[in-house]
Coordinates of N, CA and C in Angstrom, one line a residue:
M1 N 29.9 -1.6 69.9 CA 29.3 -2.6 69.1 C 30.3 -3.5 68.5
S2 N 30.0 -4.7 68.3 CA 30.9 -5.7 67.8 C 31.1 -5.6 66.3
A3 N 32.1 -6.3 65.9 CA 32.4 -6.3 64.4 C 31.3 -7.1 63.7
A4 N 30.7 -8.1 64.4 CA 29.7 -8.9 63.8 C 28.4 -8.1 63.5
Y5 N 28.1 -7.2 64.5 CA 27.0 -6.3 64.3 C 27.2 -5.4 63.1
Y6 N 28.4 -4.8 62.9 CA 28.6 -4.0 61.7 C 28.5 -4.8 60.4
R7 N 29.0 -6.0 60.5 CA 28.9 -6.8 59.3 C 27.5 -7.1 58.9
F8 N 26.7 -7.4 60.0 CA 25.3 -7.7 59.8 C 24.5 -6.5 59.2
K9 N 24.9 -5.3 59.8 CA 24.2 -4.1 59.3 C 24.6 -3.7 57.9
H10 N 25.9 -4.0 57.6 CA 26.4 -3.7 56.2 C 25.7 -4.6 55.2
K11 N 25.6 -5.9 55.7 CA 25.0 -6.9 54.8 C 23.5 -6.6 54.5
R12 N 22.8 -6.1 55.6 CA 21.4 -5.8 55.4 C 21.2 -4.6 54.4
R13 N 22.1 -3.6 54.6 CA 22.1 -2.4 53.6 C 22.4 -2.9 52.2
F14 N 23.3 -3.8 52.1 CA 23.7 -4.3 50.7 C 22.5 -5.0 50.1
C15 N 21.8 -5.8 50.9 CA 20.6 -6.5 50.5 C 19.5 -5.5 50.0
R16 N 19.3 -4.5 50.8 CA 18.3 -3.5 50.5 C 18.7 -2.8 49.2
L17 N 20.0 -2.5 49.0 CA 20.4 -1.9 47.8 C 20.2 -2.8 46.6
K18 N 20.4 -4.1 46.8 CA 20.2 -5.0 45.7 C 18.7 -5.1 45.3
V19 N 17.8 -5.1 46.3 CA 16.4 -5.1 46.1 C 16.0 -3.8 45.3
L20 N 16.5 -2.7 45.8 CA 16.2 -1.4 45.2 C 16.6 -1.4 43.7
I21 N 17.8 -1.9 43.4 CA 18.3 -1.9 42.1 C 17.5 -2.9 41.2
F22 N 17.1 -4.0 41.8 CA 16.2 -5.0 41.1 C 14.9 -4.4 40.7
V23 N 14.3 -3.6 41.7 CA 13.0 -3.0 41.4 C 13.1 -1.9 40.3
I24 N 14.2 -1.1 40.4 CA 14.4 -0.1 39.4 C 14.6 -0.7 38.0
L25 N 15.4 -1.7 38.0 CA 15.7 -2.4 36.7 C 14.4 -3.1 36.1
S26 N 13.6 -3.6 37.0 CA 12.3 -4.3 36.6 C 11.4 -3.2 36.0
V27 N 11.3 -2.1 36.7 CA 10.4 -1.0 36.2 C 10.9 -0.5 34.9
F28 N 12.2 -0.3 34.8 CA 12.8 0.1 33.5 C 12.5 -0.8 32.4
C29 N 12.7 -2.2 32.7 CA 12.4 -3.2 31.6 C 11.0 -3.2 31.2
V30 N 10.1 -3.0 32.2 CA 8.6 -3.0 31.8 C 8.3 -1.8 31.0
L31 N 8.8 -0.6 31.4 CA 8.6 0.6 30.6 C 9.2 0.5 29.2
A32 N 10.4 -0.1 29.1 CA 11.1 -0.3 27.8 C 10.3 -1.2 26.9
V33 N 9.8 -2.3 27.5 CA 9.0 -3.2 26.7 C 7.7 -2.5 26.2
L34 N 7.0 -1.7 27.0 CA 5.8 -1.0 26.6 C 6.2 0.1 25.6
F35 N 7.3 0.7 25.7 CA 7.7 1.8 24.8 C 8.0 1.1 23.4
L36 N 8.7 0.0 23.4 CA 9.1 -0.6 22.2 C 7.9 -1.2 21.5
R37 N 6.9 -1.7 22.3 CA 5.7 -2.2 21.7 C 4.9 -1.0 21.1
N38 N 4.8 0.1 21.8 CA 4.1 1.2 21.2 C 4.9 1.8 20.0
A39 N 6.2 1.8 20.1 CA 7.0 2.3 19.0 C 6.9 1.5 17.8
A40 N 6.9 0.2 18.0 CA 6.7 -0.7 16.8 C 5.4 -0.5 16.1
G41 N 4.3 -0.3 16.9 CA 3.0 0.0 16.3 C 3.0 1.3 15.5
I42 N 3.6 2.3 16.1 CA 3.7 3.6 15.4 C 4.6 3.5 14.2
L43 N 5.7 2.8 14.2 CA 6.5 2.7 13.1 C 5.8 2.0 11.9
I44 N 5.1 1.0 12.2 CA 4.3 0.2 11.2 C 3.2 1.1 10.6
S45 N 2.5 1.8 11.5 CA 1.4 2.6 11.1 C 1.8 3.7 10.2
V46 N 2.8 4.5 10.6 CA 3.3 5.6 9.8 C 3.9 5.1 8.5
S47 N 4.7 4.1 8.6 CA 5.4 3.5 7.4 C 4.4 3.0 6.4
E48 N 3.3 2.4 6.9 CA 2.3 1.9 5.9 C 1.6 3.1 5.2
A49 N 1.4 4.2 5.9 CA 0.8 5.4 5.3 C 1.7 6.0 4.3
Y50 N 3.1 6.0 4.6 CA 4.0 6.5 3.6 C 4.1 5.6 2.4
A51 N 4.0 4.2 2.6 CA 4.1 3.3 1.5 C 3.0 3.5 0.6
R52 N 1.8 3.6 1.1 CA 0.6 3.8 0.3 C 0.7 5.2 -0.5
S53 N 1.2 6.2 0.2 CA 1.4 7.5 -0.4 C 2.4 7.4 -1.5
Y54 N 3.5 6.7 -1.3 CA 4.5 6.5 -2.4 C 3.9 5.8 -3.6
T55 N 3.0 4.8 -3.3 CA 2.4 4.1 -4.4 C 1.5 5.0 -5.2
T56 N 0.7 5.8 -4.5 CA -0.3 6.7 -5.2 C 0.5 7.7 -6.0
I57 N 1.6 8.2 -5.5 CA 2.4 9.2 -6.2 C 3.0 8.6 -7.5
A58 N 3.5 7.4 -7.3 CA 4.1 6.7 -8.5 C 3.1 6.4 -9.6
V59 N 1.9 5.9 -9.1 CA 0.9 5.6 -10.1 C 0.4 6.9 -10.8
A60 N 0.2 8.0 -10.1 CA -0.2 9.3 -10.7 C 0.8 9.8 -11.6
D61 N 2.1 9.7 -11.3 CA 3.1 10.3 -12.1 C 3.2 9.5 -13.4
D62 N 3.2 8.2 -13.4 CA 3.5 7.4 -14.5 C 2.3 7.0 -15.4
V63 N 1.1 6.9 -14.8 CA -0.1 6.7 -15.6 C -0.3 8.0 -16.5
S64 N 0.0 9.1 -16.0 CA -0.2 10.4 -16.8 C 0.8 10.3 -18.0
V65 N 1.9 9.7 -17.8 CA 2.9 9.6 -18.9 C 2.4 8.6 -20.0
T66 N 2.0 7.4 -19.5 CA 1.6 6.3 -20.4 C 0.3 6.6 -21.2
L67 N -0.6 7.4 -20.5 CA -1.9 7.7 -21.1 C -1.9 9.0 -21.8
K68 N -0.8 9.7 -21.8 CA -0.7 11.0 -22.4 C -1.2 11.0 -23.9
D69 N -0.7 10.0 -24.6 CA -1.1 9.9 -26.1 C -2.0 8.7 -26.3
T70 N -2.8 8.3 -25.3 CA -3.6 7.1 -25.5 C -4.8 7.4 -26.5
P71 N -5.0 6.5 -27.4 CA -6.1 6.7 -28.3 C -7.4 6.7 -27.6
D72 N -8.5 7.1 -28.4 CA -9.8 7.2 -27.8 C -10.4 5.8 -27.7
Y73 N -11.7 5.7 -27.3 CA -12.3 4.5 -27.1 C -12.4 3.6 -28.3
S74 N -12.7 4.3 -29.4 CA -12.9 3.6 -30.7 C -11.6 2.9 -31.2
S75 N -10.4 3.5 -30.8 CA -9.1 2.9 -31.1 C -8.8 1.7 -30.2
L76 N -9.3 1.8 -29.0 CA -9.0 0.7 -28.1 C -10.0 -0.5 -28.2
M77 N -11.2 -0.2 -28.5 CA -12.3 -1.2 -28.5 C -13.0 -1.2 -29.8
T78 N -13.3 -2.4 -30.3 CA -14.1 -2.6 -31.5 C -15.4 -3.2 -31.2
V79 N -16.5 -2.5 -31.5 CA -17.9 -3.0 -31.2 C -18.5 -3.5 -32.5
T80 N -18.8 -4.8 -32.5 CA -19.5 -5.4 -33.7 C -21.0 -5.5 -33.5
R81 N -21.7 -5.2 -34.5 CA -23.2 -5.2 -34.5 C -23.7 -6.1 -35.6
D82 N -25.0 -6.6 -35.3 CA -25.7 -7.3 -36.4 C -26.4 -6.4 -37.3
K83 N -27.2 -7.0 -38.2 CA -27.9 -6.1 -39.2 C -29.0 -5.2 -38.5
D84 N -29.4 -5.6 -37.3 CA -30.5 -4.9 -36.6 C -29.8 -3.8 -35.7
G85 N -28.5 -3.7 -35.7 CA -27.9 -2.7 -34.8 C -27.6 -3.2 -33.4
N86 N -27.9 -4.4 -33.1 CA -27.6 -4.9 -31.8 C -26.1 -5.3 -31.6
V87 N -25.6 -5.1 -30.5 CA -24.2 -5.5 -30.3 C -24.0 -7.0 -30.2
T88 N -23.1 -7.5 -31.0 CA -22.8 -9.0 -31.0 C -21.5 -9.3 -30.3
D89 N -20.5 -8.3 -30.4 CA -19.2 -8.6 -29.8 C -18.5 -7.3 -29.5
I90 N -17.6 -7.4 -28.5 CA -16.8 -6.2 -28.1 C -15.4 -6.8 -27.9
I91 N -14.5 -6.3 -28.7 CA -13.1 -6.8 -28.6 C -12.1 -5.6 -28.4
A92 N -11.1 -5.8 -27.6 CA -10.1 -4.8 -27.4 C -8.9 -5.0 -28.3
D93 N -8.2 -4.0 -28.5 CA -6.9 -4.1 -29.3 C -5.9 -4.7 -28.3
A94 N -5.7 -6.0 -28.4 CA -4.8 -6.6 -27.4 C -3.4 -6.1 -27.4
A95 N -2.8 -5.8 -28.6 CA -1.4 -5.3 -28.6 C -1.3 -4.0 -27.9
L96 N -2.3 -3.1 -28.1 CA -2.3 -1.8 -27.6 C -2.5 -1.8 -26.0
I97 N -3.4 -2.6 -25.6 CA -3.7 -2.6 -24.1 C -2.5 -3.3 -23.4
N98 N -1.9 -4.3 -24.0 CA -0.8 -4.9 -23.4 C 0.4 -4.0 -23.3
S99 N 0.6 -3.2 -24.4 CA 1.7 -2.2 -24.4 C 1.5 -1.2 -23.3
I100 N 0.3 -0.7 -23.2 CA 0.0 0.3 -22.1 C 0.3 -0.3 -20.7
A101 N -0.2 -1.5 -20.5 CA -0.1 -2.1 -19.2 C 1.4 -2.4 -18.9
R102 N 2.2 -2.8 -19.9 CA 3.6 -3.1 -19.6 C 4.4 -1.8 -19.3
S103 N 4.1 -0.8 -20.1 CA 4.7 0.5 -19.9 C 4.4 1.1 -18.5
T104 N 3.1 1.0 -18.1 CA 2.7 1.5 -16.8 C 3.3 0.8 -15.7
A105 N 3.4 -0.5 -15.8 CA 4.0 -1.4 -14.7 C 5.4 -1.0 -14.6
Y106 N 6.1 -0.9 -15.7 CA 7.6 -0.7 -15.7 C 7.9 0.7 -15.0
L107 N 7.2 1.7 -15.5 CA 7.4 3.1 -15.0 C 7.0 3.2 -13.6
T108 N 5.9 2.6 -13.2 CA 5.5 2.7 -11.8 C 6.5 2.0 -10.9
Q109 N 7.0 0.8 -11.3 CA 7.9 0.1 -10.4 C 9.2 1.0 -10.3
K110 N 9.7 1.6 -11.4 CA 10.9 2.4 -11.4 C 10.7 3.6 -10.4
R111 N 9.5 4.3 -10.6 CA 9.3 5.4 -9.7 C 9.1 5.0 -8.3
L112 N 8.5 3.9 -8.0 CA 8.3 3.4 -6.6 C 9.7 3.1 -6.0
N113 N 10.6 2.5 -6.8 CA 12.0 2.3 -6.3 C 12.6 3.6 -5.9
E114 N 12.5 4.6 -6.7 CA 13.1 5.9 -6.4 C 12.5 6.5 -5.1
L115 N 11.2 6.5 -5.0 CA 10.6 7.1 -3.8 C 10.9 6.3 -2.5
S116 N 10.9 5.0 -2.7 CA 11.1 4.1 -1.5 C 12.6 4.2 -1.0
A117 N 13.5 4.5 -1.9 CA 14.9 4.6 -1.5 C 15.1 5.8 -0.5
Q118 N 14.2 6.7 -0.5 CA 14.3 7.8 0.5 C 14.0 7.4 1.9
G119 N 13.3 6.2 2.0 CA 12.9 5.7 3.4 C 11.8 6.6 4.0
V120 N 11.5 6.4 5.2 CA 10.5 7.2 6.0 C 11.2 7.7 7.2
Q121 N 11.1 9.0 7.4 CA 11.7 9.7 8.5 C 10.6 10.0 9.5
I122 N 10.7 9.5 10.7 CA 9.7 9.7 11.8 C 10.3 10.4 13.0
P123 N 9.8 11.5 13.4 CA 10.3 12.2 14.6 C 10.2 11.4 15.8
V124 N 11.2 11.4 16.7 CA 11.1 10.6 17.9 C 9.9 11.0 18.8
G125 N 9.5 12.2 18.7 CA 8.3 12.6 19.5 C 7.1 11.9 19.1
A126 N 7.0 11.3 17.9 CA 5.8 10.6 17.5 C 5.6 9.3 18.4
F127 N 6.7 8.8 19.0 CA 6.7 7.6 19.7 C 6.0 7.8 21.1
T128 N 5.9 9.0 21.5 CA 5.2 9.3 22.8 C 3.7 9.1 22.8
G129 N 3.2 9.1 21.5 CA 1.7 9.0 21.4 C 1.0 10.2 21.7
I130 N 1.7 11.3 21.9 CA 1.1 12.6 22.2 C 1.1 13.4 20.9
D131 N -0.1 13.9 20.4 CA -0.2 14.6 19.1 C 0.7 15.8 19.1
A132 N 0.7 16.6 20.3 CA 1.4 17.8 20.3 C 3.0 17.6 20.1
L133 N 3.5 16.4 20.5 CA 4.9 16.2 20.4 C 5.3 15.4 19.1
A134 N 4.3 15.1 18.3 CA 4.5 14.2 17.2 C 5.6 14.7 16.2
G135 N 5.8 16.0 16.1 CA 6.7 16.6 15.1 C 8.0 17.0 15.7
F136 N 8.3 16.7 17.0 CA 9.5 17.1 17.7 C 10.5 16.0 17.8
G137 N 11.8 16.4 17.9 CA 12.9 15.5 18.2 C 13.6 15.0 16.9
F138 N 14.7 14.3 17.1 CA 15.5 13.9 15.9 C 14.6 12.8 15.2
K139 N 15.0 12.6 13.9 CA 14.2 11.7 13.1 C 14.9 10.3 12.9
I140 N 14.0 9.3 13.0 CA 14.5 7.9 12.7 C 14.1 7.5 11.3
T141 N 15.0 7.0 10.6 CA 14.8 6.6 9.2 C 14.4 5.1 9.1
V142 N 13.3 4.8 8.5 CA 12.8 3.4 8.4 C 12.9 3.1 6.9
K143 N 13.5 1.9 6.6 CA 13.6 1.5 5.2 C 12.3 1.0 4.6
I144 N 12.0 1.3 3.4 CA 10.9 0.8 2.7 C 11.4 0.2 1.4
I145 N 11.2 -1.1 1.2 CA 11.8 -1.8 0.1 C 10.7 -2.4 -0.8
P146 N 10.7 -1.9 -2.1 CA 9.7 -2.5 -3.0 C 10.0 -4.0 -3.3
V147 N 9.0 -4.8 -3.4 CA 9.3 -6.2 -3.7 C 8.3 -6.6 -4.8
S148 N 8.7 -7.7 -5.5 CA 7.9 -8.2 -6.6 C 7.8 -7.1 -7.7
A149 N 6.9 -7.4 -8.6 CA 6.7 -6.4 -9.7 C 5.3 -5.8 -9.6
V150 N 5.2 -4.6 -10.1 CA 3.9 -4.0 -10.2 C 3.1 -4.7 -11.3
E151 N 1.9 -5.0 -11.0 CA 1.0 -5.7 -12.0 C -0.1 -4.7 -12.5
C152 N -0.3 -4.8 -13.8 CA -1.4 -3.9 -14.3 C -2.3 -4.7 -15.2
C153 N -3.6 -4.3 -15.2 CA -4.6 -5.0 -16.0 C -5.6 -3.9 -16.3
F154 N -6.4 -4.2 -17.4 CA -7.5 -3.3 -17.7 C -8.8 -3.9 -17.2
V155 N -9.6 -3.0 -16.5 CA -10.9 -3.4 -15.9 C -12.0 -2.8 -16.7
S156 N -13.0 -3.6 -17.0 CA -14.1 -3.1 -17.8 C -15.4 -3.0 -17.0
R157 N -16.1 -1.9 -17.1 CA -17.4 -1.8 -16.3 C -18.5 -1.2 -17.3
F158 N -19.6 -1.9 -17.2 CA -20.8 -1.4 -17.9 C -21.9 -0.9 -16.9
T159 N -22.4 0.3 -17.2 CA -23.5 0.8 -16.3 C -24.5 1.4 -17.2
S160 N -25.8 1.3 -16.8 CA -26.9 1.9 -17.5 C -26.8 3.4 -17.7
A161 N -27.0 3.8 -18.9 CA -26.9 5.3 -19.2 C -28.2 5.8 -19.8
G162 N -29.3 5.1 -19.6 CA -30.6 5.5 -20.1 C -31.3 4.4 -20.9
I163 N -32.4 4.7 -21.6 CA -33.1 3.7 -22.3 C -32.3 3.2 -23.5
N164 N -32.0 1.9 -23.5 CA -31.2 1.2 -24.5 C -29.8 1.8 -24.7
Q165 N -29.3 2.4 -23.6 CA -27.9 3.0 -23.7 C -27.1 2.5 -22.5
T166 N -25.9 2.1 -22.8 CA -25.0 1.6 -21.8 C -23.6 2.3 -21.8
L167 N -23.2 2.8 -20.7 CA -21.9 3.4 -20.6 C -20.8 2.3 -20.3
H168 N -19.9 2.3 -21.2 CA -18.8 1.3 -21.1 C -17.5 2.1 -20.7
S169 N -17.0 1.8 -19.5 CA -15.8 2.5 -19.0 C -14.6 1.5 -18.9
L170 N -13.4 2.0 -19.3 CA -12.2 1.2 -19.2 C -11.3 1.8 -18.2
Y171 N -10.8 1.0 -17.2 CA -9.9 1.5 -16.2 C -8.6 0.7 -16.3
I172 N -7.5 1.3 -16.0 CA -6.3 0.6 -15.8 C -6.1 0.4 -14.3
Q173 N -5.9 -0.9 -13.9 CA -5.8 -1.2 -12.5 C -4.3 -1.6 -12.2
I174 N -3.7 -0.9 -11.2 CA -2.3 -1.1 -10.9 C -2.2 -1.6 -9.5
A175 N -1.7 -2.8 -9.3 CA -1.5 -3.5 -8.0 C -0.1 -3.6 -7.7
S176 N 0.3 -3.1 -6.5 CA 1.7 -3.2 -6.1 C 1.8 -3.6 -4.7
E177 N 3.0 -4.0 -4.3 CA 3.3 -4.5 -3.0 C 4.7 -4.0 -2.5
V178 N 4.8 -3.4 -1.3 CA 6.0 -3.0 -0.8 C 6.3 -3.6 0.6
S179 N 7.5 -3.8 0.9 CA 7.9 -4.3 2.3 C 8.4 -3.2 3.1
I180 N 8.0 -3.1 4.4 CA 8.5 -2.2 5.3 C 9.4 -2.9 6.3
V181 N 10.6 -2.5 6.4 CA 11.6 -3.1 7.2 C 11.8 -2.3 8.5
T182 N 11.4 -2.8 9.6 CA 11.6 -2.2 10.9 C 12.5 -3.0 11.8
P183 N 13.0 -2.4 12.9 CA 13.8 -3.2 13.8 C 13.2 -4.5 14.3
S184 N 11.9 -4.5 14.4 CA 11.2 -5.6 15.1 C 10.7 -6.7 14.0
K185 N 10.2 -6.2 12.9 CA 9.7 -7.1 11.9 C 9.6 -6.5 10.5
T186 N 9.3 -7.3 9.5 CA 9.0 -6.8 8.2 C 7.6 -7.0 7.8
V187 N 6.9 -5.9 7.3 CA 5.5 -6.0 7.0 C 5.3 -5.7 5.5
S188 N 4.5 -6.4 4.9 CA 4.2 -6.2 3.5 C 2.9 -5.4 3.4
V189 N 2.9 -4.4 2.5 CA 1.7 -3.5 2.3 C 1.3 -3.6 0.9
G190 N 0.1 -4.0 0.6 CA -0.4 -4.0 -0.8 C -1.3 -2.8 -1.1
A191 N -1.2 -2.3 -2.3 CA -2.1 -1.2 -2.7 C -2.6 -1.4 -4.1
T192 N -3.8 -1.0 -4.3 CA -4.4 -1.1 -5.7 C -5.0 0.2 -6.1
N193 N -4.7 0.7 -7.2 CA -5.2 2.0 -7.7 C -5.8 1.8 -9.1
E194 N -6.9 2.5 -9.3 CA -7.5 2.5 -10.6 C -7.6 3.9 -11.3
V195 N -7.3 3.9 -12.6 CA -7.4 5.2 -13.3 C -8.2 5.0 -14.5
L196 N -9.2 5.9 -14.7 CA -10.0 5.8 -15.9 C -9.2 6.1 -17.2
V197 N -9.3 5.2 -18.1 CA -8.6 5.4 -19.4 C -9.5 6.1 -20.4
C198 N -10.7 5.5 -20.6 CA -11.6 6.1 -21.6 C -13.0 5.5 -21.3
E199 N -14.0 6.1 -21.9 CA -15.4 5.5 -21.8 C -16.2 6.0 -22.9
S200 N -17.3 5.3 -23.2 CA -18.2 5.6 -24.3 C -19.6 5.1 -24.1
V201 N -20.6 5.8 -24.6 CA -21.9 5.3 -24.5 C -22.3 4.5 -25.7
I202 N -22.7 3.2 -25.4 CA -23.0 2.3 -26.5 C -24.5 2.3 -26.6
V203 N -25.0 2.5 -27.8 CA -26.5 2.5 -28.1 C -26.9 1.2 -28.7
G204 N -27.9 0.6 -28.1 CA -28.4 -0.7 -28.6 C -28.3 -1.8 -27.5
E205 N -28.9 -2.9 -27.8 CA -28.8 -4.0 -26.9 C -27.5 -4.7 -26.8
I206 N -27.0 -5.0 -25.6 CA -25.7 -5.6 -25.3 C -25.9 -6.9 -24.7
P207 N -25.3 -8.0 -25.2 CA -25.5 -9.3 -24.6 C -25.1 -9.3 -23.1
D208 N -25.9 -10.1 -22.4 CA -25.8 -10.1 -20.9 C -24.3 -10.5 -20.5
I209 N -23.7 -11.3 -21.3 CA -22.3 -11.8 -20.9 C -21.3 -10.6 -20.7
F210 N -21.6 -9.5 -21.4 CA -20.7 -8.4 -21.3 C -21.0 -7.5 -20.1
L211 N -22.3 -7.5 -19.7 CA -22.8 -6.5 -18.7 C -22.1 -6.8 -17.3
G212 N -22.0 -5.8 -16.5 CA -21.4 -5.9 -15.2 C -19.9 -5.5 -15.2
N213 N -19.1 -6.1 -14.3 CA -17.7 -5.8 -14.2 C -16.9 -7.0 -14.8
G214 N -15.7 -6.7 -15.2 CA -14.8 -7.7 -15.7 C -13.5 -7.2 -16.0
Y215 N -12.6 -8.0 -16.7 CA -11.3 -7.5 -17.0 C -11.0 -7.9 -18.5
I216 N -10.0 -7.3 -19.0 CA -9.6 -7.6 -20.4 C -8.4 -8.5 -20.4
N217 N -8.4 -9.7 -20.9 CA -7.3 -10.6 -20.9 C -6.2 -10.2 -21.9
S218 N -5.1 -10.9 -22.0 CA -4.0 -10.6 -22.9 C -4.4 -10.7 -24.4
Y219 N -5.5 -11.4 -24.6 CA -6.0 -11.5 -26.0 C -7.0 -10.5 -26.4
G220 N -7.3 -9.6 -25.5 CA -8.3 -8.5 -25.8 C -9.7 -8.9 -25.6
I221 N -9.9 -10.1 -24.9 CA -11.3 -10.6 -24.7 C -11.8 -10.1 -23.4
L222 N -13.0 -9.6 -23.4 CA -13.7 -9.2 -22.1 C -14.1 -10.4 -21.3
V223 N -13.6 -10.5 -20.1 CA -13.9 -11.7 -19.2 C -14.7 -11.2 -18.0
P224 N -15.9 -11.6 -17.9 CA -16.7 -11.1 -16.8 C -16.2 -11.7 -15.5
Q225 N -16.3 -10.9 -14.4 CA -15.9 -11.4 -13.1 C -17.0 -12.3 -12.5
S226 N -16.6 -13.2 -11.7 CA -17.6 -14.2 -11.2 C -18.5 -13.3 -10.3
G227 N -19.8 -13.6 -10.5 CA -20.8 -12.8 -9.7 C -21.2 -11.5 -10.3
S228 N -20.6 -11.1 -11.5 CA -20.9 -9.9 -12.1 C -22.2 -10.0 -12.8

């Protein structure tokens, strides 16, 4: 056989090898893209669950502290009546509710910072999408960074409690937002929690303006929500 034939045969083998390598690399790239896309979804999903869990823990820990010595309904709210016993006005102690809201926001933000600093550890087996392998393998740590400030406000709700009786409930509402930083993107997760502060049954007619749901502004005035 001539040298030209050997060169041709060698060249054809080399071309086949290049095609094979190209196919292998293409398949690998496709699988890598699919894995990363699946991994990103799992990272976000698990991290969101942790972020909401951290927020719930922070709220539970700190609301119990701020409300430990909270006065009863009569200390927080003043109900004014006319000579016939009908309710004419309901005013909150602005200084007290603002103090509780500030303390709750501060302590919750502080606790959220502490919990978030731990990050989220996800076993590599979770990225397979197979439940049986979700807890296996080394763990990848994902950062969770609290952003903005925790906001607190008091929510007021009136519900019928019988003939000429109305149950007035006060809740403290804590809204927070955390950012989840992953290799692919950053996602913000918001969470809102409500905790009952106190409630009381008010006997007598209550003006319609107070009925339904609303919030208490910084001046201690009940502000109905639109549509309430």
